[in-house]
Tab-separated table of C-alpha atoms and ligand atoms in Angstrom:
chain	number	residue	atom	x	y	z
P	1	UNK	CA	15.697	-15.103	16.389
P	2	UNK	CA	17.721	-12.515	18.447
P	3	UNK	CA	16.866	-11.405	22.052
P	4	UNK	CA	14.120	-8.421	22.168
P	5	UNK	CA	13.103	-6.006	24.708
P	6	UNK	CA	8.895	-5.366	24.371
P	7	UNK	CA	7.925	-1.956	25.387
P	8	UNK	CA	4.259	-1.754	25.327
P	9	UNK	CA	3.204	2.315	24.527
P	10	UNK	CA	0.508	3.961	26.530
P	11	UNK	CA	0.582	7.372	24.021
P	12	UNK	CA	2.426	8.835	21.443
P	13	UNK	CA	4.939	10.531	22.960
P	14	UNK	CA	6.092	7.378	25.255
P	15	UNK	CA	5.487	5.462	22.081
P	16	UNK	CA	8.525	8.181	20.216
P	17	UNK	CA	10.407	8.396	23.283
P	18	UNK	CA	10.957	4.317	23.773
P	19	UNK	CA	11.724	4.381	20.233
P	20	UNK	CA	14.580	7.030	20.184
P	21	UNK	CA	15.825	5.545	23.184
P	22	UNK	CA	16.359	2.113	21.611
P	23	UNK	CA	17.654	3.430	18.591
P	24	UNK	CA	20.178	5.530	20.533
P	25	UNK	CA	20.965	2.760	22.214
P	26	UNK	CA	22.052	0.850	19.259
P	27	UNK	CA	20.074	-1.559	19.534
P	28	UNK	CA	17.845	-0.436	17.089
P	29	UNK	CA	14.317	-0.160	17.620
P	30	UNK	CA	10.206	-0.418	15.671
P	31	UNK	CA	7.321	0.126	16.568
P	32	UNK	CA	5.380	-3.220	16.655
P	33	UNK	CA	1.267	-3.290	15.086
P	34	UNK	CA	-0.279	-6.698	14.724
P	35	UNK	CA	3.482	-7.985	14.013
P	36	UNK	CA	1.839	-9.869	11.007
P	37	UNK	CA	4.959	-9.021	8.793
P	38	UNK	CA	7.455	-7.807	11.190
P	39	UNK	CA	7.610	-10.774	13.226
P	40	UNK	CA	7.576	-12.869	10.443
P	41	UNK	CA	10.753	-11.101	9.301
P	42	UNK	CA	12.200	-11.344	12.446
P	43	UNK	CA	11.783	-14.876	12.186
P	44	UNK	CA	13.607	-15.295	8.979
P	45	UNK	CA	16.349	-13.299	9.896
P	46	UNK	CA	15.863	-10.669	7.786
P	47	UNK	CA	15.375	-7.523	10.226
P	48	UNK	CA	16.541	-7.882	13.864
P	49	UNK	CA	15.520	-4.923	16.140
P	50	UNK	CA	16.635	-4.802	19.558
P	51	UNK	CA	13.360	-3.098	20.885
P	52	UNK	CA	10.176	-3.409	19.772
P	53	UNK	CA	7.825	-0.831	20.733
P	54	UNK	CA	3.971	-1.734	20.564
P	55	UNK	CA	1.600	0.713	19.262
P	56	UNK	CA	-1.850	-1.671	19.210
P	57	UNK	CA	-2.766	-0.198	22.652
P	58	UNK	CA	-2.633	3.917	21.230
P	59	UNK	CA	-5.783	5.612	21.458
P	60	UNK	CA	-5.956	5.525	17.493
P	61	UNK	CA	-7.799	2.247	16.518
P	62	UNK	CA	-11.268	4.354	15.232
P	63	UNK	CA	-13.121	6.472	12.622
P	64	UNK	CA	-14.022	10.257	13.046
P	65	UNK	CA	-15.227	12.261	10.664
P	66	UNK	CA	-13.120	15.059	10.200
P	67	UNK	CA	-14.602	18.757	10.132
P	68	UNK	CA	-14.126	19.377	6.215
P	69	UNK	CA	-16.052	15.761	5.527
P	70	UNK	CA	-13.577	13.264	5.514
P	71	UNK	CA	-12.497	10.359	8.147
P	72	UNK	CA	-9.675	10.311	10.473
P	73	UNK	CA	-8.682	6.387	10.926
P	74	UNK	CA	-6.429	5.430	13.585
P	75	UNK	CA	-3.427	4.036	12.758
P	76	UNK	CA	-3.594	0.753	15.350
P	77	UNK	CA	-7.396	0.243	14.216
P	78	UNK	CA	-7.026	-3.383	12.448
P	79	UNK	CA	-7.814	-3.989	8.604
P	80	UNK	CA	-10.651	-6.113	9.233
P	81	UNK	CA	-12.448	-3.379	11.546
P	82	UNK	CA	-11.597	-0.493	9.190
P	83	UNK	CA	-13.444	-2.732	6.453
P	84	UNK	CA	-16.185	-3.586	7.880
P	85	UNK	CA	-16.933	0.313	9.358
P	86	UNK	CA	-19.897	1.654	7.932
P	87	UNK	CA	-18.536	4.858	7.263
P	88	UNK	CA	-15.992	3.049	5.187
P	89	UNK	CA	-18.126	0.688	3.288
P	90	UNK	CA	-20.521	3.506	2.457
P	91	UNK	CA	-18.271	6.366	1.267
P	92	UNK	CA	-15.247	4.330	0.063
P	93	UNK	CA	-15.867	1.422	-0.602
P	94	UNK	CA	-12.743	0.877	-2.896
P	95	UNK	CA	-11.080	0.528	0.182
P	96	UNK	CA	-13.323	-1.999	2.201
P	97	UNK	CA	-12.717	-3.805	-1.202
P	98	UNK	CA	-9.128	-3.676	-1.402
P	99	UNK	CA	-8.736	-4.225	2.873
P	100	UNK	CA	-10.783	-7.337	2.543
P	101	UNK	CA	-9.450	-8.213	-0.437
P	102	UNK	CA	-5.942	-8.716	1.613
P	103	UNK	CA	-4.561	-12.021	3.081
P	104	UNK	CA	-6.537	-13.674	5.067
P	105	UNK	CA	-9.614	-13.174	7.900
P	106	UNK	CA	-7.373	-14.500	10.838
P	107	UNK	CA	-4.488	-11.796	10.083
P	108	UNK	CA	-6.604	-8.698	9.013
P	109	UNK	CA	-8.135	-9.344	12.489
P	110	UNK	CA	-4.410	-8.491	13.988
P	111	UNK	CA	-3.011	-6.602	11.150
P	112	UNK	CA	-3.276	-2.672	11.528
P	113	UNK	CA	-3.348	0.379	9.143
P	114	UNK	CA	-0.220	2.071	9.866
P	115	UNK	CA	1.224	-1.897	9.630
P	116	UNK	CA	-0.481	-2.538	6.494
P	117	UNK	CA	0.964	0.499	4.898
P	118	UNK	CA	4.484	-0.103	5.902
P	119	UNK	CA	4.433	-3.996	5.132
P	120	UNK	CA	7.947	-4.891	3.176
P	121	UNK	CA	8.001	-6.377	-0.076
P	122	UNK	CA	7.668	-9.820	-1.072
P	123	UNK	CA	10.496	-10.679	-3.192
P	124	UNK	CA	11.936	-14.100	-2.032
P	125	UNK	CA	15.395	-12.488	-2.813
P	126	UNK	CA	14.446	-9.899	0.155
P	127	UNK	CA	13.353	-12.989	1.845
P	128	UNK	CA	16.243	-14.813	1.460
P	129	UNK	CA	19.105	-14.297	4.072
P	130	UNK	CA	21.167	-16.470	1.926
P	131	UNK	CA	20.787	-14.551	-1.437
P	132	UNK	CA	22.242	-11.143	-2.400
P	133	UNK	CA	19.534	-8.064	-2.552
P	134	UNK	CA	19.973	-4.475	-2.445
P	135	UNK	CA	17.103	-3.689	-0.109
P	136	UNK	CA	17.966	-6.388	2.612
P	137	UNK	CA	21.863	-5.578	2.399
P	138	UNK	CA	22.520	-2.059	0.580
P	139	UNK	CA	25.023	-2.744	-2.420
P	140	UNK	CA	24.717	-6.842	-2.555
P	141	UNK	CA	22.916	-6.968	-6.225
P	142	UNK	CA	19.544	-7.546	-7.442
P	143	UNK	CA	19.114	-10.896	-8.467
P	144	UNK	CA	15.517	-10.535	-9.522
P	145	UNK	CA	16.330	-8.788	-11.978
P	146	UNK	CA	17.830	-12.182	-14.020
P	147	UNK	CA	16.031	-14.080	-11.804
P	148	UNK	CA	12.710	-14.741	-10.746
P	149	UNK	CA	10.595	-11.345	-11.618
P	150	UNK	CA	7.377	-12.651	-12.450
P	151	UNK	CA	5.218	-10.746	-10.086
P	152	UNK	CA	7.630	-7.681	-9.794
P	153	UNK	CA	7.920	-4.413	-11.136
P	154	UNK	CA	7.134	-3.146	-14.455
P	155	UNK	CA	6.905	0.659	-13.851
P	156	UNK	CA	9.313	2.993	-11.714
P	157	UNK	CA	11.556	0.234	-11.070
P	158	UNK	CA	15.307	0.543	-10.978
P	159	UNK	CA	18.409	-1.298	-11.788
P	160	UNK	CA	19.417	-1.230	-8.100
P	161	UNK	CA	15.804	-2.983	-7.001
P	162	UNK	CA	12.187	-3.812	-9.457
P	163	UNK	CA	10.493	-5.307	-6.096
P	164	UNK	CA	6.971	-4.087	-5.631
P	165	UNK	CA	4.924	-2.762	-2.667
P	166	UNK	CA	2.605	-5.389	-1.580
P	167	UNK	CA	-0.202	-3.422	0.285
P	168	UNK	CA	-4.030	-4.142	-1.365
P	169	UNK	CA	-5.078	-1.000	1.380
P	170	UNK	CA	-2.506	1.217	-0.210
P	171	UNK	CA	-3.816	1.460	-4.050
P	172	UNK	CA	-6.984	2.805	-2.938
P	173	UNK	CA	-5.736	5.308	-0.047
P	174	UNK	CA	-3.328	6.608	-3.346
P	175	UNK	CA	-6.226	6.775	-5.690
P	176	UNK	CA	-7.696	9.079	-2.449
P	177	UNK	CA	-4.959	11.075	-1.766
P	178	UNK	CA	-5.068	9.867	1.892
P	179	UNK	CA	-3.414	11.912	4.243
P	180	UNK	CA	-1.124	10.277	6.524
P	181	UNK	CA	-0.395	11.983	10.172
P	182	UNK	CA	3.015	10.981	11.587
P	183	UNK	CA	4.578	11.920	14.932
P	184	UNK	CA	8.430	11.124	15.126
P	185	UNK	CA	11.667	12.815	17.200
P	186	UNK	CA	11.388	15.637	15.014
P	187	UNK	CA	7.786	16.860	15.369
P	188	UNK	CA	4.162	16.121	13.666
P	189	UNK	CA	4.098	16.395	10.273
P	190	UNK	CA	1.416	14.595	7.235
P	191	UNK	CA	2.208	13.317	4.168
P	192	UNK	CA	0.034	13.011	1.534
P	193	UNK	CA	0.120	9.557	-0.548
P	194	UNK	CA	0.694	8.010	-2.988
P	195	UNK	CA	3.886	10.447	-1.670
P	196	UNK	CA	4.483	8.007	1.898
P	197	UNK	CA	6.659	5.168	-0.709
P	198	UNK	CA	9.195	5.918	-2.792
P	199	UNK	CA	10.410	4.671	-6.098
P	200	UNK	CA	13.908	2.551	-5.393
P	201	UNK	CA	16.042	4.748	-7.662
P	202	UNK	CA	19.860	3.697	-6.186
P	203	UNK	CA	18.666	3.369	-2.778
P	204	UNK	CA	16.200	0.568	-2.362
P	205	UNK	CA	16.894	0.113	1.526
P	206	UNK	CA	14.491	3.062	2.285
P	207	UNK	CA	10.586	2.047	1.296
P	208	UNK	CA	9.171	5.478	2.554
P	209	UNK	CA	10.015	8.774	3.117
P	210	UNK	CA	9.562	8.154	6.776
P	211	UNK	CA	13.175	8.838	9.323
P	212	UNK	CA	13.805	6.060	11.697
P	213	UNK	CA	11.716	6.599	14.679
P	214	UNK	CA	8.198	8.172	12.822
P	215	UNK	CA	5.384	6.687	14.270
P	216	UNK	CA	2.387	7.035	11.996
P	217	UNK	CA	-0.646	7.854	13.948
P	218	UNK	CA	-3.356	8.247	11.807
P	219	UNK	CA	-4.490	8.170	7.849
P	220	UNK	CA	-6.883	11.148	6.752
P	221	UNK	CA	-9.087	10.703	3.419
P	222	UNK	CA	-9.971	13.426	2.242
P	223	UNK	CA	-13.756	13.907	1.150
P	224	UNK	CA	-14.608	12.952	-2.495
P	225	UNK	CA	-18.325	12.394	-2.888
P	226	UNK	CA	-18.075	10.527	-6.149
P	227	UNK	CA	-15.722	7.572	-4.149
P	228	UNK	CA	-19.475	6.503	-3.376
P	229	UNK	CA	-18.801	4.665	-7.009
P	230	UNK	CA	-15.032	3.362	-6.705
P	231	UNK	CA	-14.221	-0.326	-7.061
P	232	UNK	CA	-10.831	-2.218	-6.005
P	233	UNK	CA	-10.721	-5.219	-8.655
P	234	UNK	CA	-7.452	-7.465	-7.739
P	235	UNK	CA	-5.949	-10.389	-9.908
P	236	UNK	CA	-3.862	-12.707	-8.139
P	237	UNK	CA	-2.982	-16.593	-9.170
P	238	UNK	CA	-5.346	-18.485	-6.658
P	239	UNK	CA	-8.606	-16.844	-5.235
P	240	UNK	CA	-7.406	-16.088	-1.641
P	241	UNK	CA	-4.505	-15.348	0.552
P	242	UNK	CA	-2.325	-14.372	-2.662
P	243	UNK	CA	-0.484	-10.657	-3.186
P	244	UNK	CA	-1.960	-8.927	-6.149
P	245	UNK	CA	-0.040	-9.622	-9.557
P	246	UNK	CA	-2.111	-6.678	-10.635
P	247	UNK	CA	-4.769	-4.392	-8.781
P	248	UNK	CA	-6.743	-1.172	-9.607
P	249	UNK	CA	-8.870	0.727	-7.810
P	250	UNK	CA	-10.684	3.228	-9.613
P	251	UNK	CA	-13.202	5.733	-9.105
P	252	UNK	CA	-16.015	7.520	-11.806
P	253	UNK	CA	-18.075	10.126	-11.901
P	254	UNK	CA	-19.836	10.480	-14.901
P	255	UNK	CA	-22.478	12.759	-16.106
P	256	UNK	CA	-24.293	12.795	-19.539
P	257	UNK	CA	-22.125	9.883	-20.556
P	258	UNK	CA	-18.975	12.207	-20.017
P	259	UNK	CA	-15.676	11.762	-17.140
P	260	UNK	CA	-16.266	14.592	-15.260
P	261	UNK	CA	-13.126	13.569	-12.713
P	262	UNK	CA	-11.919	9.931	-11.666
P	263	UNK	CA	-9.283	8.529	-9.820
P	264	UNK	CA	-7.146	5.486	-10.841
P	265	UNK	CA	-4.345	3.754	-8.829
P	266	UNK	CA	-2.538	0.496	-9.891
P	267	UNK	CA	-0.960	-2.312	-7.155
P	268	UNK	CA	1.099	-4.884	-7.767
P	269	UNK	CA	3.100	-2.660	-10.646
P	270	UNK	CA	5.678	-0.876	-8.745
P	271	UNK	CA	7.795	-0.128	-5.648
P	272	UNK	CA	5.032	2.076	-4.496
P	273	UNK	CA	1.143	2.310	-5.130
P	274	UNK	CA	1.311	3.773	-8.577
P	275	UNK	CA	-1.297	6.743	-8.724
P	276	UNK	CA	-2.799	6.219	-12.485
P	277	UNK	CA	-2.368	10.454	-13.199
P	278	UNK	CA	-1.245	10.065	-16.725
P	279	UNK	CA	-5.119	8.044	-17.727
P	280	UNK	CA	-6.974	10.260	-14.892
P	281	UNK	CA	-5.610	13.347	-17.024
P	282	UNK	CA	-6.597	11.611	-20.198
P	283	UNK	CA	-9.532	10.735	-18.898
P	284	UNK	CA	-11.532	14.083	-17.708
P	285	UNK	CA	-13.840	15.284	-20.185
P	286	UNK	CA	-13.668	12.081	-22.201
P	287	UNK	CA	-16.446	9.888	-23.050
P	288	UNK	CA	-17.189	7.379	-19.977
P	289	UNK	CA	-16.818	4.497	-23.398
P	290	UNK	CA	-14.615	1.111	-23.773
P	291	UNK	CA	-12.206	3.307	-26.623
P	292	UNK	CA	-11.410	6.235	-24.465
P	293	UNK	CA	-10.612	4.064	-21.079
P	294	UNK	CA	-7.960	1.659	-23.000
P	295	UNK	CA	-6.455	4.719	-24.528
P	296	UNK	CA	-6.173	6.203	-21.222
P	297	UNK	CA	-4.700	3.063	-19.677
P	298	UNK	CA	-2.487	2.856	-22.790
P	299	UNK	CA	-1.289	6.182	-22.196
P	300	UNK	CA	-0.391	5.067	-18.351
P	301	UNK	CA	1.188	2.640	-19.488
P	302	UNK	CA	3.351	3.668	-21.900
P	303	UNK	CA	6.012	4.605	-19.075
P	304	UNK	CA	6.090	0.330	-18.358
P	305	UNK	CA	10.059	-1.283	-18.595
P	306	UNK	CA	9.134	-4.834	-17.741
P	307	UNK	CA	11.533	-7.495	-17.446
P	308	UNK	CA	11.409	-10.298	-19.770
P	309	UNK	CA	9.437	-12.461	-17.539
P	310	UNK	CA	7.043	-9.695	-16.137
P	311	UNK	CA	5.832	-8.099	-19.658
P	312	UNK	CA	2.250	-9.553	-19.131
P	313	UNK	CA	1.762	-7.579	-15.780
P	314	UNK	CA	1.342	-4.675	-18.768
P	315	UNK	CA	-2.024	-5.709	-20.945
P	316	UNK	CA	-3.106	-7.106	-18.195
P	317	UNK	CA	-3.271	-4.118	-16.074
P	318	UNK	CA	-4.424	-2.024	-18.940
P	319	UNK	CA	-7.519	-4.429	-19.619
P	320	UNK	CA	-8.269	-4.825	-15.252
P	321	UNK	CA	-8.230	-0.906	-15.534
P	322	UNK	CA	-11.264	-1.010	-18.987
P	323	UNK	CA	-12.425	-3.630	-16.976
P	324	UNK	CA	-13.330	-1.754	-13.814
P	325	UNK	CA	-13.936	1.829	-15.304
P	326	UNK	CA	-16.807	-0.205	-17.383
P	327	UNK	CA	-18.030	-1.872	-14.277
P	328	UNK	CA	-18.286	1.308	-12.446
P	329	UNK	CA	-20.378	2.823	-15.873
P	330	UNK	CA	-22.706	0.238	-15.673
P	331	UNK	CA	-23.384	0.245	-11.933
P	332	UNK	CA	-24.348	4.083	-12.398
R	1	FAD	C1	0.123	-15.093	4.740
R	1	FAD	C2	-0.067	-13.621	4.564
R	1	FAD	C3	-0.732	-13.156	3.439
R	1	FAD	C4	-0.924	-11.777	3.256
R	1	FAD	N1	-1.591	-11.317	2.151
R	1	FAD	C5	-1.756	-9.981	1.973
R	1	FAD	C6	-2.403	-9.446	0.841
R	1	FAD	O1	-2.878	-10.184	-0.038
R	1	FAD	N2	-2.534	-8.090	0.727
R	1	FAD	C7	-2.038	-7.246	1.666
R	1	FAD	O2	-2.184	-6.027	1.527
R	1	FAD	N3	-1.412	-7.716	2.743
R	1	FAD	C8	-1.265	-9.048	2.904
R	1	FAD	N4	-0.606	-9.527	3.997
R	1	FAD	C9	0.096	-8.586	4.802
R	1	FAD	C10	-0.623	-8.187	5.992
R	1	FAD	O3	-1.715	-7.394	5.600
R	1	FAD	C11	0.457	-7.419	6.722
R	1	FAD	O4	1.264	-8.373	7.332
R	1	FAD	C12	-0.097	-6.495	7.709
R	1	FAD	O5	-0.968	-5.556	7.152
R	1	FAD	C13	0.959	-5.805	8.504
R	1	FAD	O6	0.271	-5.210	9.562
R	1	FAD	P1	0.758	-5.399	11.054
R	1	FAD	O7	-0.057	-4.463	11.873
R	1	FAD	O8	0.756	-6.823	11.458
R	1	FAD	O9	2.239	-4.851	10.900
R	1	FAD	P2	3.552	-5.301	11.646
R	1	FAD	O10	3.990	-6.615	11.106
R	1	FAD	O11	3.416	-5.152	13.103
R	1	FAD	O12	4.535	-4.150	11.134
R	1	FAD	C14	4.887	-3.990	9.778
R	1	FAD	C15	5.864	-2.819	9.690
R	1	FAD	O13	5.211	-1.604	10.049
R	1	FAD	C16	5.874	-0.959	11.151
R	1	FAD	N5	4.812	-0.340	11.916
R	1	FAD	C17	3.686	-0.938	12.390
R	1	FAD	N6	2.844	-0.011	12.890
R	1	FAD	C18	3.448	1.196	12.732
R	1	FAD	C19	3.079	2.550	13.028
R	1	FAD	N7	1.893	2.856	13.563
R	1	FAD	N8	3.955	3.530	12.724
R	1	FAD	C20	5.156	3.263	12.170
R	1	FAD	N9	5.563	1.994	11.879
R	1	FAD	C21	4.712	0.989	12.132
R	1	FAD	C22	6.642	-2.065	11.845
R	1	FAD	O14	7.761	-1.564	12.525
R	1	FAD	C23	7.034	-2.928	10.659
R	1	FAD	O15	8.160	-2.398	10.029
R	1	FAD	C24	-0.430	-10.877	4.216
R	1	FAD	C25	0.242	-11.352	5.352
R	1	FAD	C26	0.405	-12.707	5.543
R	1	FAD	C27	1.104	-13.175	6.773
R	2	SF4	S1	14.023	-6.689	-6.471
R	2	SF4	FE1	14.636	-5.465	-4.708
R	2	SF4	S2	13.966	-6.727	-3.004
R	2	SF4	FE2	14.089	-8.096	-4.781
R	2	SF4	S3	16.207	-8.919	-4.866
R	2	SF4	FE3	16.199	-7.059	-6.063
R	2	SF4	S4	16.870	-5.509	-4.585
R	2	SF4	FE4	16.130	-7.216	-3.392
């Protein structure tokens, strides 16, 4: 592993500042959460920052409630805290769901939200130092694409990169609409997900929207009484420490047997957590029944390009979506 400087951060601003300075240095420099994935990267050669700057000692490791009824959690507060918070559990508890869902207990207890969100993918191309891939080294090829694809993209992918965003936390703060608060060189400024990752389109190097330097501070949900009945169901190829091959959380609220709204997001299907809009749309003022959710689903999914060894990620993500919306009918 190359030589690093630590900076430990006492608040935002010397948090930015050691940041800017590193990168102007040329070192190039990132912010360091539990170091769960980053170090692990650093390990295997694939990212090699000259300055890590630690955030896990920031004032932002709670829950508030926010004025307008939502919750404001910090971005250094770790996954298996945020789970277990009551506020959390009660309200959303997709999101306990999906958090606990996640790798294991040992590295939720150092992983942290704003790490969690910005995890890389999990290609073994990416992973690779020895093998060509767009997103490690811009312009080098894709060899998933004729390669090993099984658990990658099938929606929103591109021919430059079909890896997918690996985050469990994600799928149900983009079924939510979470707000994320970022402080960076250039100001404060929130972006609303599932906007925070992009698609790859022809440059797969950039995972979010976020400029070198952007600290993220802080995720905001929004209030949405009906999350009370949301569920994060996650399929995976052994029972624990796996990435999803497909994910879904999903919220319903239902009256008189009809949708009145719901909110759908899919994991494990594309470079970002894929916000199910297409089967939400379908969906309101339908009847809460098996026929109407698959023909929602099926309209999501009609948008799918999977690769030849991939093309099961689709009806099985359309039947984990019947699957869930039922589960949350029945629990009502
Ligand atoms: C064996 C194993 C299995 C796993 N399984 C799963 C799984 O099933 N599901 C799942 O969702 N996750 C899984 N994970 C991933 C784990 O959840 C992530 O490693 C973790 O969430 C990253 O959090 P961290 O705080 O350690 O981030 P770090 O590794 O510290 O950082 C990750 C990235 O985020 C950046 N960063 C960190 N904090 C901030 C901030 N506040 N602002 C801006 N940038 C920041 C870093 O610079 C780095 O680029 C697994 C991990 C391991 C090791
Ligand atoms: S899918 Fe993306 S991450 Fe994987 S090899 Fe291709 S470019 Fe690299």
């Amino acid at each position: 592993m190359r030589p690093f400087a630590y900076e430990r951060a006492a608040d935002v601003r010397s948090a930015v500042a050691a940041c800017a300075a590193g990168m102007a240095d040329g070192a190039g420099a990132v912010y360091l959460g539990g170091g769960t994935n980053l170090v692990d990267l650093m390990r295997l050669g694939v990212v090699s920052p000259g300055v890590l700057v630690d955030v896990t000692r920031l004032p932002f490791d709670g829950v508030e409630e926010t004025a307008g009824g939502g919750l404001l959690i910090g971005a250094a507060m770790r996954n298996s805290d945020l789970a277990a918070h009551p506020l959390v559990r009660r309200r959303y508890p997709m999101l306990t769901q999906a958090v606990v869902a996640g790798a294991s207990g040992q590295v939720r207890n150092m992983a942290t939200v704003g790490g969690n969100l910005l995890q890389r993918t999990r290609c073994s191309y990416f992973q690779d130092v020895t093998k060509p891939c767009n997103k490690r080294a811009p312009g080098s090829g894709c060899p998933a694409r004729n390669g090993d694809h099984r658990n990658l993209a099938v929606i929103g992918q591109s021919e430059s990169c079909v890896a997918t965003h690996p985050s469990d936390m994600a799928v149900p703060l983009a079924a939510l609409g979470a707000i994320v608060h970022i402080e960076g060189p250039g100001g404060s400024r929130k972006v609303p997900m599932p906007g925070l990752h992009r698609l790859p389109g022809d440059t797969p190097e950039r995972d979010t929207v976020l400029e070198p330097g952007d600290l993220i501070t802080a995720v905001e949900l929004p209030p949405l009484p009906f999350a009370v009945r949301s569920r994060y169901r996650k399929v995976r190829d052994r029972a624990s420490f796996a990435f999803a091959v497909v994910s879904v959380a999903a919220a319903l609220d239902v009256e008189d047997g009809m949708v009145r709204d719901c909110r759908i997001a899919l994991g494990g299907v594309a470079h970002v957590p894929w916000r199910a809009e297409r089967a939400e749309s379908a969906l309101r003022g339908s009847p809460a029944t098996e026929a109407a959710f698959a023909q929602a689903a099926d309209e999501e999914l009609a948008q799918a390009t999977p690769l030849p060894h991939n093309a099961f990620k689709v009806p099985l993500a359309r039947n984990v979506v019947v699957r869930t919306l039922l589960d949350l009918v029945e629990a009502s």
